[in-house]
Amino acid sequence: MKITFLGGAGEVTGSCTLVETGEARFLVDCGMHQGGHEAWEKNLAALDFDLRRLDFVLLTHAHIDHSGLLPRLTALGYRGPIHVTATTAELLEVMLVDSAHLQEKEADWRSRHRDARRLCPMVPLYTVAQARACLAQLRTIAYDTEFRPHPALSCRFHDAGHILGSAIIEVRVRAAAGTRRLVFSGDLGQAANGMLPAPRQIDGADALLVESTYGNRLHKSPEQTQAELIAAVSGTIAKGNVIIPAFAVGRTQAVLYSLAGLARAGKLPPLRIFIDSPMAEKATLITRRHLELLTPAVRELDRWMRGNPAELQLRYTHEVEESMALNQIRAGAIIISASGMCDAGRIKHHLRWNLPRAECAVVITGFQAEGTLGRRLVDGARSVRIFNDDIPVRAQLHTIGGLSAHADREGLLAWLRGFAHAPGHTFVVHGERDTAAGFADAVKQRLGWTRVEAAQQGGVHTLA
Ligand SMILES: [Zn+2]
């Protein structure tokens, strides 16, 4: 059996692994590379193998860095099944169509401004029509249910607690030397953020692929995170607004429920929250339709929110005009908007209006990549450029790390301790190169496992 690391090895985007068992050939995840022109080239070059011989695809979760090239598979001719959980399918309906729409829009804009700005032409990786065709290939599977996508193997999805519908995937393959068990962690959640259950423990594997996004870091405690959120909000809303850039799927809902919990406990005054991102609205509505997947505490909190609209006024802004109207509010609004790294979307307007005001606050809740507007703010820029204007930064800046949807180093190690024996081989994936290598060392030292290595991009591993 052969495992090939096509993406998400030594990097945190583009997750994609090809498994060839002799009888079956399948992919686990088919993610988009993200971050600038280099990523675009990688996306164009990805999936360069004979797709007609691919039997099926398994998907751990809906985030674009794991799912974003699924429609590219369709565009290149793959017509087979893509197995996902039901909630992942719901999220993909929103996310893949949106991704295609953004690409079509950018390609169109480039073709119209090409001569004046000397832009290269751009062909979308896939169109909206191809994204919709891909959605028709999804096959939904419940958690903890064995299914057979091929006669030579069986699979099971376990709750990974990372975002709604996220799964750890277990595959049992018939091999010459007996049954071989492969485990793909996908992204693992952190139970401390309170929204989703802890990742399901797995007791054994012949080969394990484990993520390492935060394999070199420790999150702050829930108590510290709460204290920071209280300080940022209560010190601001009487005289200014609180602007929170957040990823639409996962982070927006974690921020919302954290604020609601504090309002309910009387640690914050009644709140007026605006979710100003069409995708975040859809993801929030899907979340609130699937309370059964959340922790009992959050289910209870959601009931309280519905019953106490005066304590927590929640509004979704759909139209651009409604979003622009938020700029007239001088004080008392908490605006959660995308993109999470402040590089695109409506958040840029809110920053433009609120950054120059010392009585406002900006709360950063997620990782800010090099080169993004969010990173410049975190690094303490006194002035930033937004829509060709120099905007002075006078608002208070808060960085809150504890709302991450990923387990930190100790969380990952705790999950690995659930294995009864060290897996035959452990491959550390989905982490920057140094982080993945460092985490592989930590696993060896702390757990005494010996066959642990950071996966290499393009690397092939053969399993007897
Ligand atoms: Zn993820």
Short mmCIF file of C-alpha atoms in Angstrom, two decimals, residues 60-285:
data_model
loop_
_atom_site.label_atom_id
_atom_site.label_comp_id
_atom_site.label_asym_id
_atom_site.label_seq_id
_atom_site.Cartn_x
_atom_site.Cartn_y
_atom_site.Cartn_z
CA THR A 60 -12.40 15.45 6.80
CA HIS A 61 -14.17 18.85 6.92
CA ALA A 62 -15.46 21.81 4.97
CA HIS A 63 -12.66 24.37 5.44
CA ILE A 64 -11.39 25.49 2.04
CA ASP A 65 -7.80 24.40 2.76
CA HIS A 66 -9.19 20.85 2.91
CA SER A 67 -12.09 21.03 0.43
CA GLY A 68 -11.38 23.91 -1.96
CA LEU A 69 -10.12 21.85 -4.90
CA LEU A 70 -12.98 19.32 -4.90
CA PRO A 71 -14.71 21.18 -7.76
CA ARG A 72 -11.36 21.21 -9.56
CA LEU A 73 -11.54 17.40 -9.50
CA THR A 74 -14.94 17.67 -11.15
CA ALA A 75 -13.65 20.24 -13.63
CA LEU A 76 -10.83 17.84 -14.58
CA GLY A 77 -13.26 14.99 -15.18
CA TYR A 78 -13.67 13.08 -11.90
CA ARG A 79 -17.26 11.79 -11.60
CA GLY A 80 -17.00 9.43 -8.61
CA PRO A 81 -18.35 9.78 -5.07
CA ILE A 82 -17.07 12.20 -2.40
CA HIS A 83 -17.91 10.94 1.09
CA VAL A 84 -18.60 13.59 3.76
CA THR A 85 -20.68 14.05 6.90
CA ALA A 86 -24.12 15.57 6.37
CA THR A 87 -23.23 18.87 8.03
CA THR A 88 -20.05 19.14 6.00
CA ALA A 89 -22.23 18.78 2.89
CA GLU A 90 -24.42 21.67 4.07
CA LEU A 91 -21.39 23.88 4.66
CA LEU A 92 -19.85 22.92 1.30
CA GLU A 93 -22.98 24.08 -0.52
CA VAL A 94 -22.22 27.56 0.76
CA MET A 95 -18.43 27.52 0.63
CA LEU A 96 -17.64 25.90 -2.71
CA VAL A 97 -20.16 27.97 -4.63
CA ASP A 98 -18.82 31.11 -2.93
CA SER A 99 -15.23 30.11 -3.79
CA ALA A 100 -16.19 29.62 -7.46
CA HIS A 101 -18.09 32.88 -7.49
CA LEU A 102 -15.09 34.82 -6.14
CA GLN A 103 -12.83 33.26 -8.78
CA GLU A 104 -15.24 34.10 -11.61
CA LYS A 105 -15.52 37.67 -10.32
CA GLU A 106 -11.77 38.12 -10.11
CA ALA A 107 -11.18 36.62 -13.56
CA ASP A 108 -13.80 38.95 -15.00
CA TRP A 109 -12.33 42.00 -13.23
CA ARG A 110 -8.85 41.12 -14.46
CA SER A 111 -9.95 40.74 -18.03
CA ARG A 112 -11.59 44.17 -17.92
CA HIS A 113 -8.61 45.95 -16.28
CA ARG A 114 -5.91 43.95 -17.99
CA ASP A 115 -4.44 46.50 -20.34
CA ALA A 116 -4.42 49.45 -17.94
CA ARG A 117 -2.90 47.52 -15.05
CA ARG A 118 -0.83 44.97 -16.97
CA LEU A 119 -2.52 42.09 -15.22
CA CYS A 120 -2.07 38.48 -16.28
CA PRO A 121 -5.24 36.83 -17.50
CA MET A 122 -6.83 34.49 -15.01
CA VAL A 123 -8.96 31.45 -15.65
CA PRO A 124 -10.97 30.31 -12.62
CA LEU A 125 -9.90 26.93 -11.20
CA TYR A 126 -13.59 26.07 -11.54
CA THR A 127 -16.83 27.80 -12.31
CA VAL A 128 -20.02 28.09 -10.25
CA ALA A 129 -21.58 25.48 -12.54
CA GLN A 130 -18.70 23.07 -11.86
CA ALA A 131 -18.94 23.69 -8.10
CA ARG A 132 -22.64 22.80 -8.27
CA ALA A 133 -21.86 19.66 -10.28
CA CYS A 134 -19.32 18.69 -7.60
CA LEU A 135 -21.97 19.08 -4.88
CA ALA A 136 -24.03 16.44 -6.68
CA GLN A 137 -21.15 13.99 -6.15
CA LEU A 138 -21.32 14.29 -2.34
CA ARG A 139 -22.47 11.19 -0.42
CA THR A 140 -23.34 11.82 3.21
CA ILE A 141 -22.33 9.46 6.03
CA ALA A 142 -23.25 9.68 9.73
CA TYR A 143 -20.57 9.71 12.46
CA ASP A 144 -19.57 6.31 13.91
CA THR A 145 -21.14 4.37 11.05
CA GLU A 146 -19.13 1.86 9.06
CA PHE A 147 -19.42 2.27 5.29
CA ARG A 148 -17.77 0.56 2.33
CA PRO A 149 -16.83 2.94 -0.48
CA HIS A 150 -15.02 0.00 -2.12
CA PRO A 151 -15.26 -3.79 -1.58
CA ALA A 152 -11.62 -3.93 -0.40
CA LEU A 153 -11.99 -1.56 2.54
CA SER A 154 -14.27 0.01 5.14
CA CYS A 155 -14.32 3.50 6.66
CA ARG A 156 -15.70 5.36 9.65
CA PHE A 157 -16.03 9.07 10.48
CA HIS A 158 -15.49 10.13 14.12
CA ASP A 159 -16.26 13.60 15.49
CA ALA A 160 -13.06 15.72 15.42
CA GLY A 161 -14.59 18.64 17.37
CA HIS A 162 -12.88 21.19 15.08
CA ILE A 163 -15.81 22.75 13.20
CA LEU A 164 -19.34 21.57 12.60
CA GLY A 165 -19.28 18.24 10.74
CA SER A 166 -15.50 17.77 11.07
CA ALA A 167 -14.28 14.18 11.12
CA ILE A 168 -11.31 12.02 12.03
CA ILE A 169 -11.32 9.34 9.32
CA GLU A 170 -10.48 5.72 9.99
CA VAL A 171 -9.92 3.38 7.04
CA ARG A 172 -9.49 -0.41 7.34
CA VAL A 173 -7.83 -1.88 4.29
CA ARG A 174 -7.60 -5.54 3.29
CA ALA A 175 -3.89 -6.23 2.65
CA ALA A 176 -1.71 -9.29 2.04
CA ALA A 177 -0.42 -9.14 5.62
CA GLY A 178 -3.92 -8.78 7.12
CA THR A 179 -6.13 -5.76 7.78
CA ARG A 180 -4.29 -2.43 7.90
CA ARG A 181 -5.76 0.50 9.78
CA LEU A 182 -5.14 4.08 8.56
CA VAL A 183 -6.17 7.08 10.64
CA PHE A 184 -6.40 10.65 9.31
CA SER A 185 -6.84 13.18 12.12
CA GLY A 186 -8.01 16.01 9.85
CA ASP A 187 -7.97 19.19 11.96
CA LEU A 188 -8.48 18.49 15.66
CA GLY A 189 -10.57 20.80 17.85
CA GLN A 190 -9.80 22.21 21.26
CA ALA A 191 -12.47 21.24 23.75
CA ALA A 192 -11.55 24.24 25.93
CA ASN A 193 -13.25 26.67 23.57
CA GLY A 194 -16.46 25.02 24.73
CA MET A 195 -18.49 24.91 21.53
CA LEU A 196 -17.88 21.39 20.23
CA PRO A 197 -17.11 18.11 21.98
CA ALA A 198 -13.48 17.02 22.43
CA PRO A 199 -12.03 15.08 19.46
CA ARG A 200 -12.94 11.39 19.63
CA GLN A 201 -10.12 9.21 20.96
CA ILE A 202 -8.82 6.53 18.60
CA ASP A 203 -7.08 3.52 20.10
CA GLY A 204 -4.81 2.29 17.35
CA ALA A 205 -3.43 2.65 13.81
CA ASP A 206 -0.88 1.10 11.50
CA ALA A 207 -0.37 4.51 9.92
CA LEU A 208 -1.50 7.80 11.47
CA LEU A 209 -1.51 11.25 9.87
CA VAL A 210 -1.82 13.90 12.57
CA GLU A 211 -2.21 17.65 12.09
CA SER A 212 0.18 20.13 13.74
CA THR A 213 -1.13 23.65 12.99
CA TYR A 214 -0.45 24.76 16.58
CA GLY A 215 2.04 21.98 17.35
CA ASN A 216 4.50 24.55 18.75
CA ARG A 217 2.09 26.72 20.76
CA LEU A 218 -0.07 26.78 23.83
CA HIS A 219 -3.43 28.56 23.88
CA LYS A 220 -4.39 30.75 26.79
CA SER A 221 -6.79 29.28 29.33
CA PRO A 222 -10.55 29.80 28.88
CA GLU A 223 -10.51 32.04 31.99
CA GLN A 224 -7.80 34.27 30.52
CA THR A 225 -9.62 34.41 27.20
CA GLN A 226 -12.84 35.45 28.94
CA ALA A 227 -11.05 38.13 30.94
CA GLU A 228 -9.52 39.55 27.74
CA LEU A 229 -12.84 39.58 25.96
CA ILE A 230 -14.53 41.30 28.89
CA ALA A 231 -11.79 43.94 29.02
CA ALA A 232 -12.00 44.60 25.28
CA VAL A 233 -15.79 44.89 25.16
CA SER A 234 -16.81 46.46 28.46
CA GLY A 235 -14.12 49.14 28.25
CA THR A 236 -15.34 50.17 24.80
CA ILE A 237 -19.04 49.88 24.04
CA ALA A 238 -20.20 52.86 26.14
CA LYS A 239 -18.24 55.25 23.94
CA GLY A 240 -17.20 53.35 20.79
CA ASN A 241 -17.63 50.21 18.71
CA VAL A 242 -15.91 46.83 18.88
CA ILE A 243 -14.79 45.44 15.52
CA ILE A 244 -14.03 41.72 15.36
CA PRO A 245 -12.55 40.26 12.16
CA ALA A 246 -13.37 36.54 12.12
CA PHE A 247 -13.41 33.60 9.74
CA ALA A 248 -16.98 32.99 8.68
CA VAL A 249 -17.08 29.29 9.51
CA GLY A 250 -16.17 28.27 13.04
CA ARG A 251 -14.58 31.40 14.49
CA THR A 252 -17.59 33.70 14.06
CA GLN A 253 -19.77 31.23 15.97
CA ALA A 254 -17.14 30.73 18.69
CA VAL A 255 -16.95 34.51 19.20
CA LEU A 256 -20.75 34.83 19.22
CA TYR A 257 -21.27 32.11 21.84
CA SER A 258 -18.39 33.42 23.98
CA LEU A 259 -19.96 36.89 24.05
CA ALA A 260 -23.40 35.41 24.73
CA GLY A 261 -22.02 33.39 27.65
CA LEU A 262 -20.52 36.50 29.22
CA ALA A 263 -23.72 38.51 28.74
CA ARG A 264 -25.80 35.72 30.25
CA ALA A 265 -23.48 35.51 33.27
CA GLY A 266 -23.84 39.27 33.81
CA LYS A 267 -20.14 39.80 33.10
CA LEU A 268 -21.02 42.02 30.14
CA PRO A 269 -23.94 44.45 29.75
CA PRO A 270 -26.70 43.73 27.18
CA LEU A 271 -25.05 43.44 23.78
CA ARG A 272 -25.87 44.57 20.26
CA ILE A 273 -24.09 42.22 17.84
CA PHE A 274 -24.04 42.52 14.05
CA ILE A 275 -22.84 39.62 11.92
CA ASP A 276 -21.85 41.37 8.74
CA SER A 277 -20.83 38.69 6.25
CA PRO A 278 -23.24 36.70 4.08
CA MET A 279 -21.13 33.55 4.47
CA ALA A 280 -20.86 33.97 8.26
CA GLU A 281 -24.63 34.40 8.42
CA LYS A 282 -25.21 31.17 6.49
CA ALA A 283 -22.66 29.29 8.60
CA THR A 284 -24.22 30.64 11.81
CA LEU A 285 -27.72 29.60 10.69
#
